[in-house]
Coordinates of C-alpha atoms and ligand atoms in Angstrom, one line a residue:
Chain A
X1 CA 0.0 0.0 0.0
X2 CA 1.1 3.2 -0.7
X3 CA 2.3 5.9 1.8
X4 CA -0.4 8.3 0.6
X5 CA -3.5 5.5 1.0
X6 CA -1.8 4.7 4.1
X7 CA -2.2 8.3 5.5
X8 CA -5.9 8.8 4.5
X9 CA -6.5 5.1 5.9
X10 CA -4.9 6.4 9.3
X11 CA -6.8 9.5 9.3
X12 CA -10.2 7.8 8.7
X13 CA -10.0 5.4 11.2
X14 CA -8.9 7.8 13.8
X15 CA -12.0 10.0 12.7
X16 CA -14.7 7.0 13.3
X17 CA -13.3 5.9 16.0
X18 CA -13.1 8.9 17.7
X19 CA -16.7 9.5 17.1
X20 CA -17.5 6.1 18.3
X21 CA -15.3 6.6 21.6
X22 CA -17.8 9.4 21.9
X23 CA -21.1 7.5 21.3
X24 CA -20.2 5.3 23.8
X25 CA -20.2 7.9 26.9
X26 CA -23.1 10.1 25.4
X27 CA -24.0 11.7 28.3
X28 CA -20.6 13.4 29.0
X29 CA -20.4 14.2 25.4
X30 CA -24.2 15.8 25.6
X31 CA -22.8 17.8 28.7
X32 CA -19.8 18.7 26.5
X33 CA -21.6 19.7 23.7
X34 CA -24.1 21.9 25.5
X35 CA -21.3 24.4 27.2
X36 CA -19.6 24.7 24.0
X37 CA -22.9 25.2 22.3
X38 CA -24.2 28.2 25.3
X39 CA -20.5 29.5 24.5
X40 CA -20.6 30.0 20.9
X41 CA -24.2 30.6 21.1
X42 CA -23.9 34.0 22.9
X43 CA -20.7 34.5 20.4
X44 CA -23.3 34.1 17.5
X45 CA -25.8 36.4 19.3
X46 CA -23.9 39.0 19.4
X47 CA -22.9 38.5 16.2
X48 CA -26.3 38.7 14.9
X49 CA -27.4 41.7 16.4
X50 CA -24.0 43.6 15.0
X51 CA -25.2 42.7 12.2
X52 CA -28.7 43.5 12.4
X53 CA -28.2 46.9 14.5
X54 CA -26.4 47.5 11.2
X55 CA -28.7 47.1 8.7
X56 CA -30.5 49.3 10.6
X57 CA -28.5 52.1 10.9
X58 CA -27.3 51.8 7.2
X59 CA -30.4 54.0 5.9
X60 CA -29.5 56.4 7.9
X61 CA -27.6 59.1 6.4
X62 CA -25.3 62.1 8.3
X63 CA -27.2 65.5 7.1
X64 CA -27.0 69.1 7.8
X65 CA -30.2 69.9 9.3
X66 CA -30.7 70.7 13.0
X67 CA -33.9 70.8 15.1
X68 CA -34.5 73.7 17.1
X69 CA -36.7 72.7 19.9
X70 CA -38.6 75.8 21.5
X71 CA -39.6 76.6 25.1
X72 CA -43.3 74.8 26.4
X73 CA -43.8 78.8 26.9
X74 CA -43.6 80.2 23.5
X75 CA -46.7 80.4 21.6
X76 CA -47.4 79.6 18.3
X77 CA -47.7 82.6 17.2
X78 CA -44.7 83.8 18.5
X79 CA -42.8 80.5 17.2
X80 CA -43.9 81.2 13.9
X81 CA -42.5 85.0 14.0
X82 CA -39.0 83.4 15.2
X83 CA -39.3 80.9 12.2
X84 CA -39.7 83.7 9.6
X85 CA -36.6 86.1 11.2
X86 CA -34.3 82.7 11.2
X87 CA -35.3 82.1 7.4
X88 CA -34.2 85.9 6.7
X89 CA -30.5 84.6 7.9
X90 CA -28.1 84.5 5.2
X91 CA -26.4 81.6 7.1
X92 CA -29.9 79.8 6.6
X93 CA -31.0 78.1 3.7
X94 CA -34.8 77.2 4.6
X95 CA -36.8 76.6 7.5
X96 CA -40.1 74.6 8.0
X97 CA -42.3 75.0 11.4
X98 CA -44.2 72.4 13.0
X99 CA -46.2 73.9 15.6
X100 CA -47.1 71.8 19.0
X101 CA -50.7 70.6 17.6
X102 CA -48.8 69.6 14.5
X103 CA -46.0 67.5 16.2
X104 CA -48.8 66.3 17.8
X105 CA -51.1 64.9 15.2
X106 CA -47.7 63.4 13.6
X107 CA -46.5 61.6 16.6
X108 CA -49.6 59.9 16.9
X109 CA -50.0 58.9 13.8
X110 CA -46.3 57.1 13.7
X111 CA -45.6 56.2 17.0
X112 CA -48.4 53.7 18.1
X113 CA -48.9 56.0 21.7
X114 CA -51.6 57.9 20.4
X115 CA -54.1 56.5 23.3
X116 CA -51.8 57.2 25.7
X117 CA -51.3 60.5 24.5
X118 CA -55.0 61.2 24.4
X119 CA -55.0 60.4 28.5
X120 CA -53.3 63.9 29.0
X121 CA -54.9 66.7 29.5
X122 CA -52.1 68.9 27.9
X123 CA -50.2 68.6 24.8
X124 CA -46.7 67.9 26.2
X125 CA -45.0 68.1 22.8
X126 CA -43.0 71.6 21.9
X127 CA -42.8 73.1 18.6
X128 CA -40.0 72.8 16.5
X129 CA -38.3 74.7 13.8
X130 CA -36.5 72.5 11.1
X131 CA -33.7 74.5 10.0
X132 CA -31.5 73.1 6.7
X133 CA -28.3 75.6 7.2
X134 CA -26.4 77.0 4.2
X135 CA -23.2 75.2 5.2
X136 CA -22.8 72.0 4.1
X137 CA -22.6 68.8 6.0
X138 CA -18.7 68.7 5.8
X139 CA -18.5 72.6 7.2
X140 CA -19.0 71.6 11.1
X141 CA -17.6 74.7 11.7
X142 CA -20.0 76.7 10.6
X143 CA -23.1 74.6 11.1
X144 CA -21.6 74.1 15.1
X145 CA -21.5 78.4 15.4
X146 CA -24.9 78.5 14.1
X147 CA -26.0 75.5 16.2
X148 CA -24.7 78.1 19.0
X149 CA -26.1 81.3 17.9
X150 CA -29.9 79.5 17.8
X151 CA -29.5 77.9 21.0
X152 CA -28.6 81.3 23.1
X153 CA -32.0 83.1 21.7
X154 CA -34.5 83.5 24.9
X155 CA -37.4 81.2 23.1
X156 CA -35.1 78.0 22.2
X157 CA -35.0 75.0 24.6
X158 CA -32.3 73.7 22.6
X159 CA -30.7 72.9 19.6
X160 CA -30.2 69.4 18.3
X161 CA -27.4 69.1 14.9
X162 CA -28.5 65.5 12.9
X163 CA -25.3 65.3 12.3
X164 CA -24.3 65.3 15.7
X165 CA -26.7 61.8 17.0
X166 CA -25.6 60.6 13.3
X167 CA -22.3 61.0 14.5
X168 CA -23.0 59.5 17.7
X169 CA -24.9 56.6 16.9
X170 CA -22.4 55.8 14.4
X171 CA -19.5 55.7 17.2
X172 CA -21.5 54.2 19.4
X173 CA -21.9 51.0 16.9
X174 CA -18.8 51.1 16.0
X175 CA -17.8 50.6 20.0
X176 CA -20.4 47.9 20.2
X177 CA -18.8 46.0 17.1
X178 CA -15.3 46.5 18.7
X179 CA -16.7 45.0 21.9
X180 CA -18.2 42.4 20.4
X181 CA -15.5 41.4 18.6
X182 CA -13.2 41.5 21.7
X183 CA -15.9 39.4 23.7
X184 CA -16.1 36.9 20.7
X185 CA -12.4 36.5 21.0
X186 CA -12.5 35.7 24.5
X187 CA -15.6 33.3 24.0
X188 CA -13.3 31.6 21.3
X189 CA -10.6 31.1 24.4
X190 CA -13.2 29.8 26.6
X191 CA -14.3 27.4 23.4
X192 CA -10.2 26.5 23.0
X193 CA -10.1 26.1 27.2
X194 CA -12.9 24.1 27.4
X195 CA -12.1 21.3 24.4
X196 CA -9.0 21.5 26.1
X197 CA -9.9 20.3 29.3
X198 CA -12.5 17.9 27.6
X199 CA -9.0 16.5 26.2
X200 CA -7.1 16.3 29.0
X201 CA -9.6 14.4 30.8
X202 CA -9.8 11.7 28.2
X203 CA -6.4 11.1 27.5
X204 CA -6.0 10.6 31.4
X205 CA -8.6 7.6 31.0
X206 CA -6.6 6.6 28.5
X207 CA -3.1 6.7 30.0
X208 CA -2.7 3.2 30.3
X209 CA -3.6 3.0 26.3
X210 CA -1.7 5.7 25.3
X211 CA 1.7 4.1 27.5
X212 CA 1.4 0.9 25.3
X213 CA 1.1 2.6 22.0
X214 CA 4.4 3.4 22.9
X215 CA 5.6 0.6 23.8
X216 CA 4.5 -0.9 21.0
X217 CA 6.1 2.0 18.1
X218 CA 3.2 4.3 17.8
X219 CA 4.5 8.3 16.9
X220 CA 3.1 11.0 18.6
X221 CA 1.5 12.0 15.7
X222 CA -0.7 8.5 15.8
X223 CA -1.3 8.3 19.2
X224 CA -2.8 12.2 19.1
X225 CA -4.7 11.9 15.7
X226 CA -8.2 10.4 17.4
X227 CA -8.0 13.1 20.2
X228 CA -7.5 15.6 17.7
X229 CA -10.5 14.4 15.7
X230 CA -12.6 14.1 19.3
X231 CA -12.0 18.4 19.3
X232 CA -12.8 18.5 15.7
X233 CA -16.5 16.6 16.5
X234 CA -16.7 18.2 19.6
X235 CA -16.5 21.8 18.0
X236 CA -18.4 20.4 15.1
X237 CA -21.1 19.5 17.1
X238 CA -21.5 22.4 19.5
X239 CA -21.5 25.0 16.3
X240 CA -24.6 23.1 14.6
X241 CA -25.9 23.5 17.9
X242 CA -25.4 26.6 18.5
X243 CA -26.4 28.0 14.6
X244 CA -29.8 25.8 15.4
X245 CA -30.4 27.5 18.5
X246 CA -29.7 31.0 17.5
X247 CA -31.2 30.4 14.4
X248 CA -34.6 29.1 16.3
X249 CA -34.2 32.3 18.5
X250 CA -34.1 35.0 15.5
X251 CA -37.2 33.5 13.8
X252 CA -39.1 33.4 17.0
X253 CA -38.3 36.7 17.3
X254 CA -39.4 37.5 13.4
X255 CA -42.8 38.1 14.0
X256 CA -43.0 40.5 17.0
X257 CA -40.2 42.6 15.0
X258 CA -42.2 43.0 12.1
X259 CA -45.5 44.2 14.0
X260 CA -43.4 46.8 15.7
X261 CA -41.5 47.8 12.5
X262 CA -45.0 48.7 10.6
X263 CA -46.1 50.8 13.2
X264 CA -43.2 52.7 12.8
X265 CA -44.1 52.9 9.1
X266 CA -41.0 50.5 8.2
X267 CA -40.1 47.1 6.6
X268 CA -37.7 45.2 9.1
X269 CA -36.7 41.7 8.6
X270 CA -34.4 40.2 11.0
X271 CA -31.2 38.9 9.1
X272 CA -30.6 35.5 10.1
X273 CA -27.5 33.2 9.4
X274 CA -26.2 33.0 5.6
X275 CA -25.3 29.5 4.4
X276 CA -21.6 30.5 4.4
X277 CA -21.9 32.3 7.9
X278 CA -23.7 29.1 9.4
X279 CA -20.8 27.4 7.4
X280 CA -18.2 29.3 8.9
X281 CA -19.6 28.8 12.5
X282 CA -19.4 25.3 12.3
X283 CA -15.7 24.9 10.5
X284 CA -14.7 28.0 12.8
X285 CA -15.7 25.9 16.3
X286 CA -14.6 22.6 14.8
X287 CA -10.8 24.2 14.2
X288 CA -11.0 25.6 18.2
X289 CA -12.1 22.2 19.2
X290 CA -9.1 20.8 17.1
X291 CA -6.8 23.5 18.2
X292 CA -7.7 23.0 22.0
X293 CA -6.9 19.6 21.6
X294 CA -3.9 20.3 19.7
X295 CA -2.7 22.5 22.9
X296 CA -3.6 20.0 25.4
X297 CA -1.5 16.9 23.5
X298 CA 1.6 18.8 22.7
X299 CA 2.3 19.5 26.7
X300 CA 0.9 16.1 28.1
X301 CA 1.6 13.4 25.7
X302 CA 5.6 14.3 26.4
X303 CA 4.3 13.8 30.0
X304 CA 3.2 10.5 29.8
X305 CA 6.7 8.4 29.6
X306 CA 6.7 4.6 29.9
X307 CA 8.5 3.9 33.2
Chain B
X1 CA 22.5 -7.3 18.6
X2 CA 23.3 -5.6 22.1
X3 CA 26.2 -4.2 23.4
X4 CA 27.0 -2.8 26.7
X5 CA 30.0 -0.7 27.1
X6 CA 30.6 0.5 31.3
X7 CA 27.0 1.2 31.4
X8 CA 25.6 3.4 34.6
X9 CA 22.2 4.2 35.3
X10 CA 22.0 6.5 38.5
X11 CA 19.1 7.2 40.2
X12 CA 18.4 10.3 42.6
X13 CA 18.4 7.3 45.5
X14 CA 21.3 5.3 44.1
X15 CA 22.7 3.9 41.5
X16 CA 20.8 1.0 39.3
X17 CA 23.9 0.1 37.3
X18 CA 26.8 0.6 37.7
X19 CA 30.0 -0.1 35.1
X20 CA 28.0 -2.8 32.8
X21 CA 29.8 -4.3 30.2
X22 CA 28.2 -7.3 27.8
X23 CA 27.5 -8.4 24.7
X24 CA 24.8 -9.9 23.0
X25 CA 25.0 -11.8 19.3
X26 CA 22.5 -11.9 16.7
X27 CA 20.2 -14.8 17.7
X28 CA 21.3 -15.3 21.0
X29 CA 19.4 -16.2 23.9
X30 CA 20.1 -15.1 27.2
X31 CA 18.8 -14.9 30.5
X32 CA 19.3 -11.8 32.8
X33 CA 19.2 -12.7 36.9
X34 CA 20.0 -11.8 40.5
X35 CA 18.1 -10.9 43.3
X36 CA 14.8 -8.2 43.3
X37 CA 16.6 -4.7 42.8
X38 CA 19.7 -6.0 41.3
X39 CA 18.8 -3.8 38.1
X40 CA 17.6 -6.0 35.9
X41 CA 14.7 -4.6 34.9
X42 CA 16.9 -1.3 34.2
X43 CA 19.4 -2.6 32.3
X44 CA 15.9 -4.0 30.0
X45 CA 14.8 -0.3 30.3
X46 CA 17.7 1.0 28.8
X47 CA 17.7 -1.4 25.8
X48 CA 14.0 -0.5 25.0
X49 CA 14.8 3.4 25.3
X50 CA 12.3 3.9 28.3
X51 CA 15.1 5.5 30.5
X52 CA 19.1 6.6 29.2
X53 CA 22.2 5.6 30.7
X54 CA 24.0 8.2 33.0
X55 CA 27.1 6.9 31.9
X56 CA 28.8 4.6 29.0
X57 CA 27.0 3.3 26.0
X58 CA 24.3 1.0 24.9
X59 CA 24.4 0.1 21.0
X60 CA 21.7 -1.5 19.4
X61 CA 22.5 -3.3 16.2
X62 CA 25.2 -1.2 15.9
X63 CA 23.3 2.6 17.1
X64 CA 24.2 4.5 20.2
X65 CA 21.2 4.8 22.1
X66 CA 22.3 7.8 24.0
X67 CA 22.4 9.7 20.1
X68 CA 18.7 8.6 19.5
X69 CA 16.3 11.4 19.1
X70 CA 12.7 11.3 20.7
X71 CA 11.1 11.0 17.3
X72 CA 13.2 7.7 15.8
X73 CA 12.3 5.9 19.3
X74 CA 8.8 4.8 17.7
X75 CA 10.7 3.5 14.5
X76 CA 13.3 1.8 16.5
X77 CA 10.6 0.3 19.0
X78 CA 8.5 -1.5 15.9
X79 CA 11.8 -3.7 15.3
X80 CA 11.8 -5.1 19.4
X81 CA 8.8 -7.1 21.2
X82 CA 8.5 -5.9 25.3
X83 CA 6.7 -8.7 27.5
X84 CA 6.0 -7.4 30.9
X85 CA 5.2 -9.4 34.1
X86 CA 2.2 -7.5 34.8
X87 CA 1.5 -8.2 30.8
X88 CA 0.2 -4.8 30.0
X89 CA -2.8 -5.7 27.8
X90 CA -5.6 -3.3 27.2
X91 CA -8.5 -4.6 29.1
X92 CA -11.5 -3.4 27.4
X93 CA -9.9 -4.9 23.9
X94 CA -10.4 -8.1 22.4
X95 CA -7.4 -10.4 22.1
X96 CA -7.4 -9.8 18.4
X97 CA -7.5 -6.1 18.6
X98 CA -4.5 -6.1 21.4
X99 CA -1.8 -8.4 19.2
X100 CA -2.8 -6.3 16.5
X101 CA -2.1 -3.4 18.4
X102 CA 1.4 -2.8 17.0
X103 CA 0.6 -3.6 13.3
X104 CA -2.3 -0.7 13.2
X105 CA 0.3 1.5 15.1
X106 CA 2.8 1.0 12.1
X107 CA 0.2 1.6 9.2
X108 CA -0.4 -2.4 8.2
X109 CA -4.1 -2.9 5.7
X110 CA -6.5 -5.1 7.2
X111 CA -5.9 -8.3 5.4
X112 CA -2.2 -8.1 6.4
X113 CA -3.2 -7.2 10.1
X114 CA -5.7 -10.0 10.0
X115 CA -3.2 -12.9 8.8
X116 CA -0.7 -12.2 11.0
X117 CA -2.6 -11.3 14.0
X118 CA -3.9 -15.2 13.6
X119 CA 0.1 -16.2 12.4
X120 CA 1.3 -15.1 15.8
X121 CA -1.8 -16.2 18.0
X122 CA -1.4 -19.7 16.4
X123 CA 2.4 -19.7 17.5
X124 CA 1.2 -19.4 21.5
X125 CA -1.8 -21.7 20.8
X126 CA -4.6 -19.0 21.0
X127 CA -6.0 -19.6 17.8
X128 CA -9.8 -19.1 18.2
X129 CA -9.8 -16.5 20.8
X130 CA -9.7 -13.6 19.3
X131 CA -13.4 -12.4 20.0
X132 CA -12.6 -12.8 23.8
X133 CA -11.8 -10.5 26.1
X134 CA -8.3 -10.7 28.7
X135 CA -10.0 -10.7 31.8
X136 CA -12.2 -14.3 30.5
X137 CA -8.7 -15.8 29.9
X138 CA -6.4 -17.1 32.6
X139 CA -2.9 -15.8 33.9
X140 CA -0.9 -17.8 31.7
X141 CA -3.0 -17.2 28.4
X142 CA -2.9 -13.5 28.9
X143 CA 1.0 -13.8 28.8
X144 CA 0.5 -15.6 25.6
X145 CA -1.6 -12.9 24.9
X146 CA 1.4 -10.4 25.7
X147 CA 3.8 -12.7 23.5
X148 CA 1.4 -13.2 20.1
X149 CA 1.5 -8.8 20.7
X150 CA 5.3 -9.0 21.0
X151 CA 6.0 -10.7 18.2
X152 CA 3.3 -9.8 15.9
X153 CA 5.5 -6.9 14.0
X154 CA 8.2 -10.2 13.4
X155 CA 10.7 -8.5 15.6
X156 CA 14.6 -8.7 15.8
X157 CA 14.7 -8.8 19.2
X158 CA 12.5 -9.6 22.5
X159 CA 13.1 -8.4 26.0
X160 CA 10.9 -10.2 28.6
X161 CA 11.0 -8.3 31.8
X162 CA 9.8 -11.7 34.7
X163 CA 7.3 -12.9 31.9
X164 CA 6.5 -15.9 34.4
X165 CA 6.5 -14.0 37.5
X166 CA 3.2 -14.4 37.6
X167 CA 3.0 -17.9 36.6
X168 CA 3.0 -21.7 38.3
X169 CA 5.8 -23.8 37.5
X170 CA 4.0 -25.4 34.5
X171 CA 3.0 -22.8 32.7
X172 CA 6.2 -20.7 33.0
X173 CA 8.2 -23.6 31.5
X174 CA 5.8 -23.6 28.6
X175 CA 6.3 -20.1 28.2
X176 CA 10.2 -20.6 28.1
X177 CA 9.7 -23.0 25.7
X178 CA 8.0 -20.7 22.9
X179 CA 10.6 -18.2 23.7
X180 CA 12.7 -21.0 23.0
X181 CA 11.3 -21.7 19.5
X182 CA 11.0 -17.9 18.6
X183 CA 15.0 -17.9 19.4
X184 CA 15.2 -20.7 16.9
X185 CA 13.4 -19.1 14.4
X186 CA 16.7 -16.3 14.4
X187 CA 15.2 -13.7 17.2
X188 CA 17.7 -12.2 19.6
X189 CA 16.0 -12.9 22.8
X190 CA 16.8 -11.4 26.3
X191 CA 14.6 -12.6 29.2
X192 CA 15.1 -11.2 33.0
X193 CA 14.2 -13.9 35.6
X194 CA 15.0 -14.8 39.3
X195 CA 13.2 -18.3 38.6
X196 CA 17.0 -19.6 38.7
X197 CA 15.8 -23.5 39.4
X198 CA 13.9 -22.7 36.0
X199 CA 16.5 -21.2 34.0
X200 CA 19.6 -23.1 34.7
X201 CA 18.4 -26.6 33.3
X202 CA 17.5 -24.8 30.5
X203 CA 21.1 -24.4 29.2
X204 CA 21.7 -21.0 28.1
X205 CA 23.2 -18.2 28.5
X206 CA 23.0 -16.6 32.3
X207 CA 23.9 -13.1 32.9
X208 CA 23.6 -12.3 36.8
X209 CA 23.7 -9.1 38.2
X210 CA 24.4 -8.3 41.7
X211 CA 23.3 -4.6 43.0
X212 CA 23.3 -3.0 39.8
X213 CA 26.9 -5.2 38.7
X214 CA 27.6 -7.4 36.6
X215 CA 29.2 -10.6 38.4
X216 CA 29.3 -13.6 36.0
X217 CA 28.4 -13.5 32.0
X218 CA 27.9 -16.9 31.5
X219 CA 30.1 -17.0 28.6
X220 CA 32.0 -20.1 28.3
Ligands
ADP401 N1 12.4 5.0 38.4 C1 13.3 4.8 39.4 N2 13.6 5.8 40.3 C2 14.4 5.5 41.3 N3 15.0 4.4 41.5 C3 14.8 3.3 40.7 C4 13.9 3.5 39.6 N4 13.8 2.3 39.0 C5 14.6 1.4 39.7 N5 15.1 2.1 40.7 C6 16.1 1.4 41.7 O1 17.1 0.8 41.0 C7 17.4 -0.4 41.5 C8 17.3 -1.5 40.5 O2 15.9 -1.7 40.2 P1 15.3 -2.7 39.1 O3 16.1 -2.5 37.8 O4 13.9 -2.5 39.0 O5 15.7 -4.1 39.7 P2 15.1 -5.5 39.4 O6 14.3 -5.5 38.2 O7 16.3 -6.4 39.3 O8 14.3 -5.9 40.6 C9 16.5 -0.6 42.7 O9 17.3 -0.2 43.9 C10 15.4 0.4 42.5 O10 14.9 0.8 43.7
MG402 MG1 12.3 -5.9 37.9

């Protein structure tokens, strides 16, 4: 037989029998499983709603325009005067005035709280100038000094840029991705760690086993193939898991999303798992089960020494 | 085959060996002796690469062992059947799958492992208990067990560390005697035994160690 056939032959029986070594003690391998699965599940969560807090975000765009928010004591009237003298402003391009029984009929139209609204007595909206500035979204300069100017008049509550909570959002998901991705990384340790240990355990049953292969000529790379392969199924294992779970979670959640998502006048789907992202999971825990095994064998397989 | 040139072995408590010198042909059988903690197993040790001599040489078919490197050890191990008192088979195994052990270790197909896994049982007069299990066979037929595993791979050489110290008087003189024909059939073989009554009619060689020296060599 050739040295190639060999090699395959070697590899295949160490990948069976590894699976049936861990057929035979199902319920430590169900135990196994499930941590791994919880870990990598709460890895793909996060995941998932990165993703989905971005699709989210990604219609919204940065502009110029800033919301001047008067006092609850300004009247219409008077509101409607300030609206007109802004609009003179060379600085200022256009203006539009909603007045407090306007934002009021809007806001119940959109938001779903109308009954609740109704239950006061008082309109607790204020009015609001929409003012598009002159400057353009890049000159923050000038739209910041203007942002200033409206916000020391007597009559304005205060002034709120778009392009500031644009901004801000934007950083703030950003620091959520980052943290996610740092939190992943750990969970991919505690994945590693935990095949690890799985390892070590087994090839201690196995001591007496693994002191005869010696004996007997076996290489280190032989004697560590079938743990190797009991990572790999491990990992392999707890990732379909874990995809099914999460997976089961997001469509659960499907249908609430989209009944919130109309009243708000918007089409929301949920993004699940692609094919190659539920792919990746599974070949992505299956190499951490491998590699944790990998760490494990290199360390105590010099250990054990025929005496 | 074996050569020892003013072999030590020192432990952290003493010394094991202590200024060994032998030699062993091809084909030769020996028997190692002396009293319990006379080093016998240790100078066995040292042949099969489990521990390294502090000081001299052991050469094995003409290699230092002390110039070995970890990963040639398997390669070098495939050519030498162990037997151990305590036998060392793998109890939740069949009989077939433990002398076939070292074959699947080195890579052999199926077929091959199969006809020579029932070559070797047939030569210690197991044949037909393959399916079974060590602990349903007695002391004796689990050293045979031990001894089809040993020389399964068709080795040079055997080193029998007390292979009938567990054994009456009947069945360790059967025992001797396959050793016997295995020496006949050109293996080097090496046993260590205090059994002297045992070993002395059998007429060969008699290597007798006395705390960790060698006194007589047996050599005429
Ligand atoms: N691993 C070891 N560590 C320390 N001392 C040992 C070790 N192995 C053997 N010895 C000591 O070396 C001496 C020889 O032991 P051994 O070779 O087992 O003798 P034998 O097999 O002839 O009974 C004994 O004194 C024993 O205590
Ligand atoms: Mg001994």
């Amino acid at each position: 037989m050739n040295r190639l056939a060999r090699y395959f032959q070697n590899h295949a029986r160490a990948f069976f029998s590894s699976l049936g070594r861990l057929l035979t003690t199902p319920f430590t391998t169900i135990i196994t499983v499930l941590v791994l699965a919880i870990t990598i599940a709460i890895a793909a969560s996060f995941y998932l709603l990165v993703k989905n807090t971005a699709q989210l975000s990604a219609g919204l765009e940065a502009s110029n325009q800033m919301s001047v928010f008067l006092k609850q004591s300004v009247s219409d009237q008077a509101a409607r005067r300030l609206a007109q003298q802004l609009e003179q402003r060379s600085t200022i391009a256009e203006v539009k005035f909603i007045s407090r029984e306007a934002a009021l009929t809007e806001f119940k139209l959109h938001s779903g709280f109308g009954d609740a609204l109704n239950a006061l007595d008082q309109n607790p909206l204020p009015a609001v100038i929409q003012v598009l500035p002159a400057a353009r979204l890049g000159e923050e300069q000038a739209l910041e000094s203007l942002a200033d100017d409206i916000q020391s008049m007597a009559q304005v509550d205060f002034v709120q840029l778009d392009m500031q909570w644009v901004k801000r959002l934007h950083s703030m998901l950003e620091l959520a991705g980052r943290a996610v991705a740092i939190l992943n990384t750990l969970l991919a340790f505690a994945v590693i760690f935990i095949t690890g240990n799985t390892i070590r355990l087994e090839l201690q049953n196995r001591r007496e086993e693994v002191l005869i292969a010696k004996l007997v000529g076996a290489t280190h790379a032989f004697i560590q193939r079938p743990f190797v392969y009991t990572g790999l199924w491990l990992g392999m294992a707890a990732g379909f898991v874990a995809w099914l779970v999460v997976t089961g979670v997001a469509l659960s959640l499907q249908t609430p999303v989209t009944n919130i998502s109309r009243l708000y006048n918007n089409q929301f789907n949920i993004l699940g798992f692609s094919f190659t992202e539920a792919l990746a999971i599974i070949a992505g825990t299956a190499t951490l089960g491998a590699i944790g095994a990998l760490m494990v064998l290199y360390h105590q397989l010099q250990q054990i020494k025929p005496q | 085959m074996i050569t020892f040139d003013q072999v030590s072995k020192h432990y952290p408590q003493g010394d094991a060996l202590s200024n060994v010198s032998f030699h062993l042909d091809k084909g030769e059988m020996a028997f190692l002796t002396g009293h319990s903690g006379a080093g016998k197993s240790t100078l066995l040790k040292l042949i099969a690469m489990m521990e390294i001599c502090t000081r001299g040489q052991v050469l094995l078919d003409g290699q230092n062992l002390n110039r070995i490197k970890d990963r040639q050890i398997p390669y070098i191990r495939r050519n030498m059947g162990l037997i151990f008192q305590d036998y060392k088979l793998l109890m939740d195994r069949t009989v077939f799958d433990n002398v076939a052990f070292p074959l699947v270790v080195s890579g052999y197909d199926f077929d091959q492992i199969s006809r020579r896994v029932r070559a070797a049982l047939h030569k210690v007069g197991l044949l037909g208990h393959e399916k079974k299990y060590p602990l349903a066979l007695s002391g004796g037929e689990q050293q045979r067990v031990g001894i089809a595993r040993a020389v399964v791979n068709k080795p040079k050489l055997i080193l029998a560390d007390e292979p009938t110290g567990n054994l009456d008087p009947e069945l360790s003189a059967e025992v001797m005697h396959l050793f016997e024909q295995f020496q006949q059939s050109g293996t080097t073989v090496l046993i260590a035994s205090h059994d002297l009554s045992l070993i002395s009619q059998m007429g060969y060689r008699i290597i007798t160690l006395n705390q960790g020296s060698l006194i007589t060599e047996g050599k005429q």
